[in-house]
Coordinates of C-alpha atoms in Angstrom, one line a residue:
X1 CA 20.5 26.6 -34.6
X2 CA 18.2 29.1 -34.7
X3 CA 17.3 32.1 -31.9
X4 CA 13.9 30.4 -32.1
X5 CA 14.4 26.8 -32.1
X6 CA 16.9 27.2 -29.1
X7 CA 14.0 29.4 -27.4
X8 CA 11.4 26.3 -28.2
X9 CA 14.1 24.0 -26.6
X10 CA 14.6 26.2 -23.5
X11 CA 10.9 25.8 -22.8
X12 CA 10.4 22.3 -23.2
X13 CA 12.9 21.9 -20.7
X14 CA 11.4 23.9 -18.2
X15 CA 8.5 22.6 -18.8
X16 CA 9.6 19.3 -18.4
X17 CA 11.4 20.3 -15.3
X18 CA 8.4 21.3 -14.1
X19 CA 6.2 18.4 -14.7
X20 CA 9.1 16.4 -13.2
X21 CA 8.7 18.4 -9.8
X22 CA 4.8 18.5 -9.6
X23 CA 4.8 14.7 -10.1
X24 CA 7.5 13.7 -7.4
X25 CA 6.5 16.4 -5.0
X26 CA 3.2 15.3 -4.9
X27 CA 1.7 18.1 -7.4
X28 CA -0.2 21.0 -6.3
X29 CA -2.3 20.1 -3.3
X30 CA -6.1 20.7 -2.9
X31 CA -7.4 22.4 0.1
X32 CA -10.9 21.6 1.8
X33 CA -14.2 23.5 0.7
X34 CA -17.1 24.8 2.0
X35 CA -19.4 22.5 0.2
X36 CA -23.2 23.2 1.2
X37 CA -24.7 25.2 4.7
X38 CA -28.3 25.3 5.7
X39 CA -29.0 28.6 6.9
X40 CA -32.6 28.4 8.4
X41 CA -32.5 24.9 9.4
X42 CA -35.9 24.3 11.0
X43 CA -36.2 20.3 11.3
X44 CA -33.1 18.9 9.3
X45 CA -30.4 17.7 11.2
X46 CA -30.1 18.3 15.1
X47 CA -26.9 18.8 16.6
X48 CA -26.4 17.0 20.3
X49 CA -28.7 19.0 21.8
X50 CA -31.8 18.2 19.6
X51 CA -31.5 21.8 18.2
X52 CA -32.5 22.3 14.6
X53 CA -29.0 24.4 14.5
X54 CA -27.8 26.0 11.1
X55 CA -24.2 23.9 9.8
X56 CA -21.5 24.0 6.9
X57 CA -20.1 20.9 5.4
X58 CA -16.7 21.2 4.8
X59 CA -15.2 19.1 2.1
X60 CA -11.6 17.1 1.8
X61 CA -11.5 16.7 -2.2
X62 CA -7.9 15.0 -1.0
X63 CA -7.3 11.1 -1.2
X64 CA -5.2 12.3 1.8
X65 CA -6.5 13.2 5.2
X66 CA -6.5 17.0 5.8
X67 CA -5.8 18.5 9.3
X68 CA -8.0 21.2 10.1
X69 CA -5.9 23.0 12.9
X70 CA -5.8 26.3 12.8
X71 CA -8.0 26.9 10.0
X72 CA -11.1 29.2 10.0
X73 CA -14.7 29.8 9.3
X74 CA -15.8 33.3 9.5
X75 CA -19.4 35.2 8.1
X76 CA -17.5 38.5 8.3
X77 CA -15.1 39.4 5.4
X78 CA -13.6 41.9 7.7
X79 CA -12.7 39.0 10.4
X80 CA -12.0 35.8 8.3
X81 CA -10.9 33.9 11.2
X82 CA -14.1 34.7 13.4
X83 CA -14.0 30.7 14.6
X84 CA -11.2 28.5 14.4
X85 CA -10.7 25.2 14.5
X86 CA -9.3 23.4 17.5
X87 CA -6.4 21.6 17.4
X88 CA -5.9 17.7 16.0
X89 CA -9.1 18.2 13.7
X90 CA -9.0 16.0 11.2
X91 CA -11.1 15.3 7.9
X92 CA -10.3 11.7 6.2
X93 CA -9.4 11.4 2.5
X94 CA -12.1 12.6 0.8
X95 CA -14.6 12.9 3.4
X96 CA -17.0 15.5 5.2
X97 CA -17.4 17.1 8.1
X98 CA -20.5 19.2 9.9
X99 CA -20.4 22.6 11.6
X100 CA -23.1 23.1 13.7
X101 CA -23.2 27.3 13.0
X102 CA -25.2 27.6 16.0
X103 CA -23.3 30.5 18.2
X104 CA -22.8 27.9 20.8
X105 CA -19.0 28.0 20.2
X106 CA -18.3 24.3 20.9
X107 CA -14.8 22.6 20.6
X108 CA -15.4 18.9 21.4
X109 CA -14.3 17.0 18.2
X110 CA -18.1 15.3 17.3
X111 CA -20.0 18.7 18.6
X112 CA -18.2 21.7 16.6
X113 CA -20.2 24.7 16.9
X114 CA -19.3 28.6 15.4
X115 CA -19.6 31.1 17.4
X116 CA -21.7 32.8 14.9
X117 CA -24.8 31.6 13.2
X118 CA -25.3 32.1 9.5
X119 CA -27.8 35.0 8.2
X120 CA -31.0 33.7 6.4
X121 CA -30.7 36.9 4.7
X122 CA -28.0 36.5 3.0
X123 CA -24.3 37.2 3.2
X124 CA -20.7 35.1 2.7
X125 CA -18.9 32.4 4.1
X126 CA -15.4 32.0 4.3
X127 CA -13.2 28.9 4.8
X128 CA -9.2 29.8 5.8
X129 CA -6.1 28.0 6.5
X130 CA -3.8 27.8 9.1
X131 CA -1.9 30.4 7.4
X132 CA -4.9 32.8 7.1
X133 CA -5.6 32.6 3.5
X134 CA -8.7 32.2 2.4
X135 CA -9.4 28.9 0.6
X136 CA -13.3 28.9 0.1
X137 CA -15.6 30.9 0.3
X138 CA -19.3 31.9 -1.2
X139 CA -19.7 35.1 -1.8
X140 CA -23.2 36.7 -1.6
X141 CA -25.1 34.0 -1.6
X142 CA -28.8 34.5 -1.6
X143 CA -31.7 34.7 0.9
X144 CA -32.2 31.1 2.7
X145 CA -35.2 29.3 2.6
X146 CA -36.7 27.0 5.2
X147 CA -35.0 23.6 5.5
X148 CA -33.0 24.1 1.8
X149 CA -29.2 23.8 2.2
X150 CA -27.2 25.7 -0.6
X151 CA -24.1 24.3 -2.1
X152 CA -21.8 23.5 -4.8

């Protein structure tokens, strides 16, 4: 047999190997998103206080639940874990979850508040795991308008 033929054979296995693994390990595991924000909420949705407060909707693209312990929102490249979420969060299979991005820095599991709010201006918004990597994020998005989320 040929040099190439056994090389051909070589990779089939491999890749065969491979698609073996991905499909009894589960394959390769989506994390949650930021989805939309509304920067300069004015009279959308009111957090518990009956406060037009800015939010992020973070999405679970899983047909798993995801747990959100440990993970992070942040406005600030330099500090991507600016607000992190309290423990036993949870996001069901895929559903969504508001953050009220108010600067009210809330922990209660139905009133979830940042410790920042998000700039009408402009700017990023990052999304990071427990293990500090970042998983979404928007980059430079544009100037908000009143009452117009922004998403994906």
């Amino acid at each position: 047999m040929s040099c190439l033929a056994l090389l051909s054979l070589r990779t089939i296995y491999i890749g065969s190997i491979l698609i073996w693994f991905f499909i009894t390990a589960g394959g390769i595991k989506a994390e949650p998103i930021i989805s939309e924000f509304l920067a300069n909420n004015q009279s959308s949705l009111k957090d518990e206080d009956s406060e037009s407060s800015d939010w992020i909707e973070i999405h679970n693209p899983e047909d798993i639940e995801a747990d959100l312990t440990g993970y992070s929102l942040s406005d600030d490249p330099e500090n991507p874990q600016k607000w992190i979420f309290p423990a036993g969060t949870r996001l069901p299979a895929n559903g969504r979850i508001i953050v009220f991005s108010s600067g009210k820095d809330r922990l209660a599991p139905n009133q979830l508040h940042t410790n920042f709010s998000i700039a009408t201006s402009g700017g990023s918004l990052i999304l990071s795991n427990a293990e500090s990597q970042i998983v979404s994020e928007i980059q430079d998005y544009p100037k908000q308008r009143k009452d117009v989320s922004y998403g994906i």
